[in-house]
Amino acid sequence: KPKLPKPAEKALEKNLTRTFAYFLASVFLISLTTGAGNQFLPVYLHQIGASTFIVGAVVASGSAAEIPFMYLGGSLSDRIGDKIVMISGSIIFSIIYLLYSMISIPTPFLFVQAGRGAAYAFYHSSSMAFAQRDGAKRGTYAGWFNSSANAGIMAGSFAGGFIASAVGFKGLFLALSIIALSSISLLMVMESRSQGLFHVLTSPHP
């Protein structure tokens, strides 16, 4: 395996850092949506007449869906690439939050929340795989990944309360759908940068 020239090594390291920064920004945004959704969906369900039992069943349906889809998301990451699975999870998130904003009775949430569980499983399993791709810095990248996720959850709890107070729960869910879409744009930029890295690594060097 030929060694890269010094300028190419520096450019590669800089590109890797920027690529990982886009990834962390995406993790932050998706975690923001999950933090807000987890905190305020039960409140909204009570508001539209759901019993405490139904609220628990809705939350459980999402967790149940995560079990098989965690494995499926990890398997697909190995087969078709973690970034594609992350983008798929973000798209599903956006659709699910849009559906949240359109539903006004409790029962459909039993099924929609299962879709939310699939989205979380796809995104989480593939993003963990991406974060630990570099074996030499696996622990460091895992730390950054979890810090970004926790920061997003915290921000989502605060922002969700503010948005719901200002525009209502349906407005909050619509905002979460838009935020999930913005995460997709970050992942697309990350993918384009990864293609650039591939060309640097595979091009001939003196």
PDB file of C-alpha atoms in Angstrom, residues 115-203:
ATOM      1  CA  GLY A 115     -42.535   3.440  12.159  1.00  0.00           C
ATOM      2  CA  ARG A 116     -40.750   5.877  14.437  1.00  0.00           C
ATOM      3  CA  GLY A 117     -39.083   2.885  16.137  1.00  0.00           C
ATOM      4  CA  ALA A 118     -37.896   1.595  12.757  1.00  0.00           C
ATOM      5  CA  ALA A 119     -36.500   5.031  11.875  1.00  0.00           C
ATOM      6  CA  TYR A 120     -34.614   5.272  15.164  1.00  0.00           C
ATOM      7  CA  ALA A 121     -33.232   1.762  14.781  1.00  0.00           C
ATOM      8  CA  PHE A 122     -32.012   2.404  11.231  1.00  0.00           C
ATOM      9  CA  TYR A 123     -30.388   5.717  12.112  1.00  0.00           C
ATOM     10  CA  HIS A 124     -28.894   4.657  15.441  1.00  0.00           C
ATOM     11  CA  SER A 125     -27.380   1.344  14.326  1.00  0.00           C
ATOM     12  CA  SER A 126     -25.860   2.800  11.149  1.00  0.00           C
ATOM     13  CA  SER A 127     -24.569   5.958  12.846  1.00  0.00           C
ATOM     14  CA  MET A 128     -22.872   3.863  15.528  1.00  0.00           C
ATOM     15  CA  ALA A 129     -21.232   1.822  12.776  1.00  0.00           C
ATOM     16  CA  PHE A 130     -20.000   4.989  11.057  1.00  0.00           C
ATOM     17  CA  ALA A 131     -18.697   6.507  14.308  1.00  0.00           C
ATOM     18  CA  GLN A 132     -16.550   3.446  15.004  1.00  0.00           C
ATOM     19  CA  ARG A 133     -15.228   2.935  11.495  1.00  0.00           C
ATOM     20  CA  ASP A 134     -11.746   4.225  12.431  1.00  0.00           C
ATOM     21  CA  GLY A 135     -10.354   1.536  14.731  1.00  0.00           C
ATOM     22  CA  ALA A 136      -7.458   3.690  15.912  1.00  0.00           C
ATOM     23  CA  LYS A 137      -9.786   6.369  17.328  1.00  0.00           C
ATOM     24  CA  ARG A 138     -12.836   4.233  17.966  1.00  0.00           C
ATOM     25  CA  GLY A 139     -13.202   5.288  21.606  1.00  0.00           C
ATOM     26  CA  THR A 140     -12.718   8.989  20.842  1.00  0.00           C
ATOM     27  CA  TYR A 141     -15.245   8.958  18.011  1.00  0.00           C
ATOM     28  CA  ALA A 142     -17.735   7.000  20.133  1.00  0.00           C
ATOM     29  CA  GLY A 143     -17.375   9.662  22.826  1.00  0.00           C
ATOM     30  CA  TRP A 144     -18.030  12.480  20.353  1.00  0.00           C
ATOM     31  CA  PHE A 145     -20.991  10.562  18.933  1.00  0.00           C
ATOM     32  CA  ASN A 146     -22.656  10.084  22.327  1.00  0.00           C
ATOM     33  CA  SER A 147     -21.904  13.661  23.416  1.00  0.00           C
ATOM     34  CA  SER A 148     -23.536  15.017  20.256  1.00  0.00           C
ATOM     35  CA  ALA A 149     -26.561  12.735  20.732  1.00  0.00           C
ATOM     36  CA  ASN A 150     -27.037  13.747  24.361  1.00  0.00           C
ATOM     37  CA  ALA A 151     -26.643  17.435  23.512  1.00  0.00           C
ATOM     38  CA  GLY A 152     -29.363  17.022  20.871  1.00  0.00           C
ATOM     39  CA  ILE A 153     -31.724  15.299  23.313  1.00  0.00           C
ATOM     40  CA  MET A 154     -31.200  18.094  25.860  1.00  0.00           C
ATOM     41  CA  ALA A 155     -31.748  20.784  23.226  1.00  0.00           C
ATOM     42  CA  GLY A 156     -34.858  18.988  21.977  1.00  0.00           C
ATOM     43  CA  SER A 157     -36.407  18.981  25.436  1.00  0.00           C
ATOM     44  CA  PHE A 158     -35.953  22.763  25.777  1.00  0.00           C
ATOM     45  CA  ALA A 159     -36.755  23.670  22.173  1.00  0.00           C
ATOM     46  CA  GLY A 160     -39.743  21.323  22.059  1.00  0.00           C
ATOM     47  CA  GLY A 161     -41.347  23.014  25.042  1.00  0.00           C
ATOM     48  CA  PHE A 162     -40.748  26.447  23.575  1.00  0.00           C
ATOM     49  CA  ILE A 163     -42.115  25.562  20.125  1.00  0.00           C
ATOM     50  CA  ALA A 164     -45.145  23.717  21.506  1.00  0.00           C
ATOM     51  CA  SER A 165     -45.957  26.713  23.728  1.00  0.00           C
ATOM     52  CA  ALA A 166     -45.717  29.044  20.746  1.00  0.00           C
ATOM     53  CA  VAL A 167     -47.458  27.102  17.965  1.00  0.00           C
ATOM     54  CA  GLY A 168     -48.989  24.018  19.589  1.00  0.00           C
ATOM     55  CA  PHE A 169     -48.091  20.351  19.383  1.00  0.00           C
ATOM     56  CA  LYS A 170     -48.971  19.950  15.703  1.00  0.00           C
ATOM     57  CA  GLY A 171     -46.700  22.884  14.903  1.00  0.00           C
ATOM     58  CA  LEU A 172     -43.961  21.235  16.965  1.00  0.00           C
ATOM     59  CA  PHE A 173     -44.250  17.952  15.073  1.00  0.00           C
ATOM     60  CA  LEU A 174     -44.164  19.768  11.737  1.00  0.00           C
ATOM     61  CA  ALA A 175     -41.007  21.580  12.849  1.00  0.00           C
ATOM     62  CA  LEU A 176     -39.437  18.228  13.815  1.00  0.00           C
ATOM     63  CA  SER A 177     -40.225  16.894  10.340  1.00  0.00           C
ATOM     64  CA  ILE A 178     -38.394  19.843   8.774  1.00  0.00           C
ATOM     65  CA  ILE A 179     -35.419  19.413  11.122  1.00  0.00           C
ATOM     66  CA  ALA A 180     -35.157  15.736  10.166  1.00  0.00           C
ATOM     67  CA  LEU A 181     -35.103  16.790   6.498  1.00  0.00           C
ATOM     68  CA  SER A 182     -32.267  19.222   7.208  1.00  0.00           C
ATOM     69  CA  SER A 183     -30.320  16.329   8.694  1.00  0.00           C
ATOM     70  CA  ILE A 184     -30.596  14.574   5.336  1.00  0.00           C
ATOM     71  CA  SER A 185     -28.883  17.513   3.611  1.00  0.00           C
ATOM     72  CA  LEU A 186     -25.956  17.221   6.039  1.00  0.00           C
ATOM     73  CA  LEU A 187     -25.665  13.516   5.309  1.00  0.00           C
ATOM     74  CA  MET A 188     -25.695  14.208   1.563  1.00  0.00           C
ATOM     75  CA  VAL A 189     -22.826  16.690   1.973  1.00  0.00           C
ATOM     76  CA  MET A 190     -21.018  14.099   4.086  1.00  0.00           C
ATOM     77  CA  GLU A 191     -21.490  11.507   1.344  1.00  0.00           C
ATOM     78  CA  SER A 192     -20.065  13.851  -1.307  1.00  0.00           C
ATOM     79  CA  ARG A 193     -17.026  14.532   0.872  1.00  0.00           C
ATOM     80  CA  SER A 194     -16.562  10.802   1.377  1.00  0.00           C
ATOM     81  CA  GLN A 195     -16.467  10.350  -2.397  1.00  0.00           C
ATOM     82  CA  GLY A 196     -13.722  12.967  -2.521  1.00  0.00           C
ATOM     83  CA  LEU A 197     -11.770  11.036   0.097  1.00  0.00           C
ATOM     84  CA  PHE A 198     -12.141   7.889  -1.981  1.00  0.00           C
ATOM     85  CA  HIS A 199     -10.569   9.594  -4.992  1.00  0.00           C
ATOM     86  CA  VAL A 200      -7.661  10.849  -2.876  1.00  0.00           C
ATOM     87  CA  LEU A 201      -6.997   7.369  -1.526  1.00  0.00           C
ATOM     88  CA  THR A 202      -7.279   5.561  -4.853  1.00  0.00           C
ATOM     89  CA  SER A 203      -5.474   8.005  -7.126  1.00  0.00           C
TER      90      SER A 203
END
